């Protein structure tokens, strides 16, 4: 209706109240809905968009609401917004870690975590995330498949951890995966490797399970 706002639609998305069939219609309607009023509302909007598979739109919200004011004076995001700020002004840290880096704790203290980077949103990224169980360092680089049919991922973890790394196939039907220079997956066949404790194939991704901390360089081609 005419009174619809981006914030109310965001709450519906966060609550899981949008079916997959309705997502395109809702995403289009957000363009004409009343804009979010502050960073608190923007947080829910970006989170909701990511939850319904609208990652590019969610990242646009992060850029418009947070990154454009990052260089302003002030020690907090509320200070940077000045008179525009509401009582609450959360930062984008959780949004970027959970949805862009794709880091999700599966057990308390990050003893077990799942990592699924959003290759489609940013072609090259480098990040470090501090957790109660040590630091997770992540790097990835994707390129135009016509020039170099390869995706490179570097993952380093610390502490007593188990890490599930899900790597999108990028449209490849039968990708080849290498870890630290050794092929572990080719033509849907597994090659035993002491670094990888388990491999699970999905329609759009291949998941590698690392049963200990360490550093791994993964190539998908």
C-alpha positions as a printed NumPy array, in Angstrom:
array([[  0.   ,   0.   ,   0.   ],
       [  0.889,   3.679,  -0.072],
       [  2.023,   3.623,   3.565],
       [  4.571,   0.832,   3.049],
       [  8.067,   1.552,   4.291],
       [ 11.39 ,  -0.136,   3.714],
       [ 11.651,  -0.798,   7.445],
       [  8.345,  -2.675,   7.746],
       [  9.225,  -4.737,   4.672],
       [ 12.639,  -5.41 ,   6.206],
       [ 11.029,  -6.865,   9.337],
       [  8.923,  -9.193,   7.195],
       [ 12.045, -10.414,   5.375],
       [ 14.025, -10.923,   8.597],
       [ 11.115, -12.879,  10.071],
       [ 11.051, -15.219,   7.073],
       [  7.632, -14.053,   5.926],
       [  8.473, -13.751,   2.228],
       [  8.148, -16.729,  -0.107],
       [ 10.667, -17.175,  -2.909],
       [  7.964, -16.346,  -5.451],
       [  7.266, -12.969,  -3.826],
       [ 10.888, -11.843,  -3.5  ],
       [ 11.173, -10.137,  -6.937],
       [  7.924,  -8.233,  -6.354],
       [  8.978,  -7.136,  -2.885],
       [ 12.427,  -6.084,  -4.071],
       [ 10.843,  -3.92 ,  -6.777],
       [  8.372,  -2.398,  -4.314],
       [ 11.177,  -1.319,  -1.993],
       [ 12.245,   1.26 ,  -4.567],
       [  9.093,   3.323,  -3.993],
       [  8.596,   2.619,  -0.278],
       [  9.465,   5.191,   2.383],
       [ 13.217,   5.078,   3.032],
       [ 14.743,   3.814,   6.269],
       [ 15.057,   6.562,   8.846],
       [ 18.289,   5.652,  10.613],
       [ 21.073,   3.095,  10.859],
       [ 19.005,   0.815,  13.072],
       [ 16.395,   0.479,  10.357],
       [ 19.091,   0.222,   7.678],
       [ 20.631,  -2.704,   9.581],
       [ 17.38 ,  -4.684,   9.415],
       [ 16.884,  -3.76 ,   5.762],
       [ 20.316,  -5.057,   4.716],
       [ 19.952,  -8.186,   6.861],
       [ 16.506,  -8.896,   5.426],
       [ 17.651,  -8.442,   1.835],
       [ 20.541, -10.847,   2.356],
       [ 18.215, -13.405,   3.934],
       [ 15.97 , -13.474,   0.841],
       [ 18.869, -13.726,  -1.603],
       [ 19.127, -10.065,  -2.587],
       [ 22.817,  -9.729,  -1.713],
       [ 23.632,  -7.043,  -4.275],
       [ 20.804,  -4.842,  -2.971],
       [ 21.916,  -5.469,   0.619],
       [ 25.495,  -4.475,  -0.157],
       [ 24.143,  -1.327,  -1.806],
       [ 22.423,  -0.47 ,   1.492],
       [ 25.714,  -0.95 ,   3.374],
       [ 27.536,   1.286,   0.916],
       [ 24.898,   4.035,   1.021],
       [ 24.289,   4.002,   4.769],
       [ 27.718,   3.269,   6.248],
       [ 30.604,   3.377,   3.802],
       [ 29.697,   6.789,   2.375],
       [ 30.049,   8.37 ,   5.833],
       [ 33.03 ,   6.318,   7.062],
       [ 35.452,   9.235,   6.593],
       [ 33.34 ,  11.731,   8.537],
       [ 34.596,  12.895,  11.907],
       [ 33.348,  11.141,  15.011],
       [ 34.285,   7.997,  16.967],
       [ 30.911,   6.265,  16.508],
       [ 28.499,   5.777,  13.615],
       [ 25.929,   7.889,  15.44 ],
       [ 28.418,  10.755,  15.652],
       [ 29.091,  10.45 ,  11.938],
       [ 25.375,  10.689,  11.146],
       [ 25.032,  13.809,  13.281],
       [ 21.474,  15.127,  13.38 ],
       [ 20.31 ,  12.267,  11.158],
       [ 21.094,   9.658,  13.79 ],
       [ 18.49 ,   7.913,  15.899],
       [ 19.067,   6.588,  19.402],
       [ 20.632,   3.414,  18.033],
       [ 23.306,   3.374,  15.317],
       [ 24.749,  -0.115,  14.824],
       [ 27.701,  -0.65 ,  12.511],
       [ 27.859,  -2.995,   9.515],
       [ 30.335,  -5.414,  11.129],
       [ 27.908,  -8.282,  11.637],
       [ 26.385,  -7.821,   8.182],
       [ 29.743,  -7.943,   6.415],
       [ 31.062, -10.877,   8.459],
       [ 27.88 , -12.96 ,   8.261],
       [ 26.788, -12.296,   4.696],
       [ 29.734, -10.975,   2.673],
       [ 32.485, -13.109,   4.212],
       [ 29.867, -15.778,   4.885],
       [ 31.176, -16.723,   8.352],
       [ 28.578, -18.495,  10.479],
       [ 29.364, -20.099,  13.89 ],
       [ 27.894, -23.599,  14.137],
       [ 28.949, -24.154,  17.755],
       [ 29.462, -21.756,  20.686],
       [ 32.768, -19.909,  20.637],
       [ 33.294, -20.62 ,  16.923],
       [ 34.626, -24.09 ,  17.779],
       [ 32.98 , -25.096,  14.521],
       [ 32.219, -22.55 ,  11.809],
       [ 30.953, -22.49 ,   8.245],
       [ 32.486, -20.089,   5.734],
       [ 30.826, -19.359,   2.398],
       [ 32.264, -16.202,   0.781],
       [ 30.092, -14.142,  -1.559],
       [ 32.267, -14.353,  -4.658],
       [ 29.491, -12.891,  -6.791],
       [ 29.353,  -9.612,  -4.844],
       [ 33.047,  -8.715,  -4.674],
       [ 35.625, -10.23 ,  -7.058],
       [ 38.577,  -9.657,  -4.707],
       [ 38.548,  -9.385,  -0.928],
       [ 40.806,  -9.749,   2.092],
       [ 39.565,  -9.831,   5.682],
       [ 40.452, -10.836,   9.219],
       [ 37.788, -11.754,  11.756],
       [ 38.599, -12.156,  15.446],
       [ 36.593, -14.883,  17.194],
       [ 36.656, -16.283,  20.757],
       [ 38.626, -19.243,  19.374],
       [ 41.204, -17.298,  17.396],
       [ 41.418, -15.358,  14.167],
       [ 39.942, -16.3  ,  10.799],
       [ 41.832, -14.823,   7.853],
       [ 40.233, -14.984,   4.436],
       [ 41.242, -13.924,   0.945],
       [ 39.632, -14.614,  -2.405],
       [ 40.077, -13.577,  -6.002],
       [ 37.849, -14.336,  -8.945],
       [ 38.458, -13.273, -12.521],
       [ 36.72 , -13.271, -15.882],
       [ 36.377, -16.949, -16.763],
       [ 37.218, -16.195, -20.416],
       [ 40.643, -14.95 , -19.362],
       [ 41.477, -17.237, -16.454],
       [ 39.001, -19.921, -15.438],
       [ 40.11 , -19.93 , -11.834],
       [ 39.032, -18.834,  -8.36 ],
       [ 41.673, -18.574,  -5.634],
       [ 40.829, -18.763,  -1.932],
       [ 43.175, -18.519,   1.035],
       [ 41.882, -19.524,   4.469],
       [ 43.786, -19.424,   7.754],
       [ 42.35 , -20.336,  11.156],
       [ 43.643, -20.449,  14.714],
       [ 42.769, -22.379,  17.854],
       [ 40.839, -25.61 ,  18.346],
       [ 38.474, -25.297,  15.401],
       [ 36.687, -27.211,  12.673],
       [ 35.977, -25.153,   9.569],
       [ 33.563, -25.913,   6.757],
       [ 34.515, -23.935,   3.65 ],
       [ 31.804, -23.831,   0.986],
       [ 33.108, -22.756,  -2.432],
       [ 30.593, -21.797,  -5.096],
       [ 31.101, -23.688,  -8.329],
       [ 30.667, -20.503, -10.362],
       [ 28.62 , -22.287, -12.993],
       [ 31.174, -25.07 , -13.477],
       [ 29.568, -28.498, -13.819],
       [ 32.699, -30.526, -13.007],
       [ 35.221, -28.253, -11.287],
       [ 38.707, -29.224, -10.179],
       [ 39.695, -28.309,  -6.615],
       [ 43.267, -28.149,  -5.318],
       [ 44.434, -27.574,  -1.741],
       [ 48.018, -26.439,  -1.164],
       [ 48.946, -27.557,  -4.665],
       [ 47.37 , -31.038,  -4.519],
       [ 44.207, -31.998,  -6.426],
       [ 41.464, -33.214,  -4.066],
       [ 38.407, -33.097,  -6.341],
       [ 38.186, -33.657, -10.094],
       [ 35.284, -34.855, -12.266],
       [ 33.209, -35.403,  -9.106],
       [ 35.886, -37.794,  -7.787],
       [ 37.585, -37.37 ,  -4.394],
       [ 41.353, -37.696,  -3.972],
       [ 42.376, -38.339,  -0.324],
       [ 44.264, -35.511,   1.33 ],
       [ 45.421, -35.302,   4.984],
       [ 44.372, -31.643,   5.21 ],
       [ 40.752, -32.197,   4.183],
       [ 38.675, -34.419,   6.466],
       [ 35.499, -34.399,   4.394],
       [ 34.177, -33.22 ,   1.024],
       [ 30.493, -32.672,   0.288],
       [ 29.168, -31.81 ,  -3.155],
       [ 26.108, -29.631,  -3.626],
       [ 24.45 , -28.453,  -6.809],
       [ 26.01 , -25.005,  -6.619],
       [ 28.96 , -25.489,  -4.257],
       [ 31.585, -27.891,  -2.934],
       [ 32.212, -27.927,   0.822],
       [ 35.602, -28.806,   2.311],
       [ 35.856, -29.67 ,   6.013],
       [ 39.137, -28.86 ,   7.758],
       [ 39.355, -30.659,  11.103],
       [ 42.077, -28.476,  12.587],
       [ 43.482, -24.977,  12.411],
       [ 46.001, -24.099,   9.722],
       [ 46.487, -22.279,   6.448],
       [ 45.148, -23.516,   3.13 ],
       [ 45.346, -22.191,  -0.38 ],
       [ 42.482, -23.468,  -2.507],
       [ 42.157, -23.19 ,  -6.285],
       [ 38.897, -23.854,  -8.106],
       [ 39.081, -24.219, -11.907]])
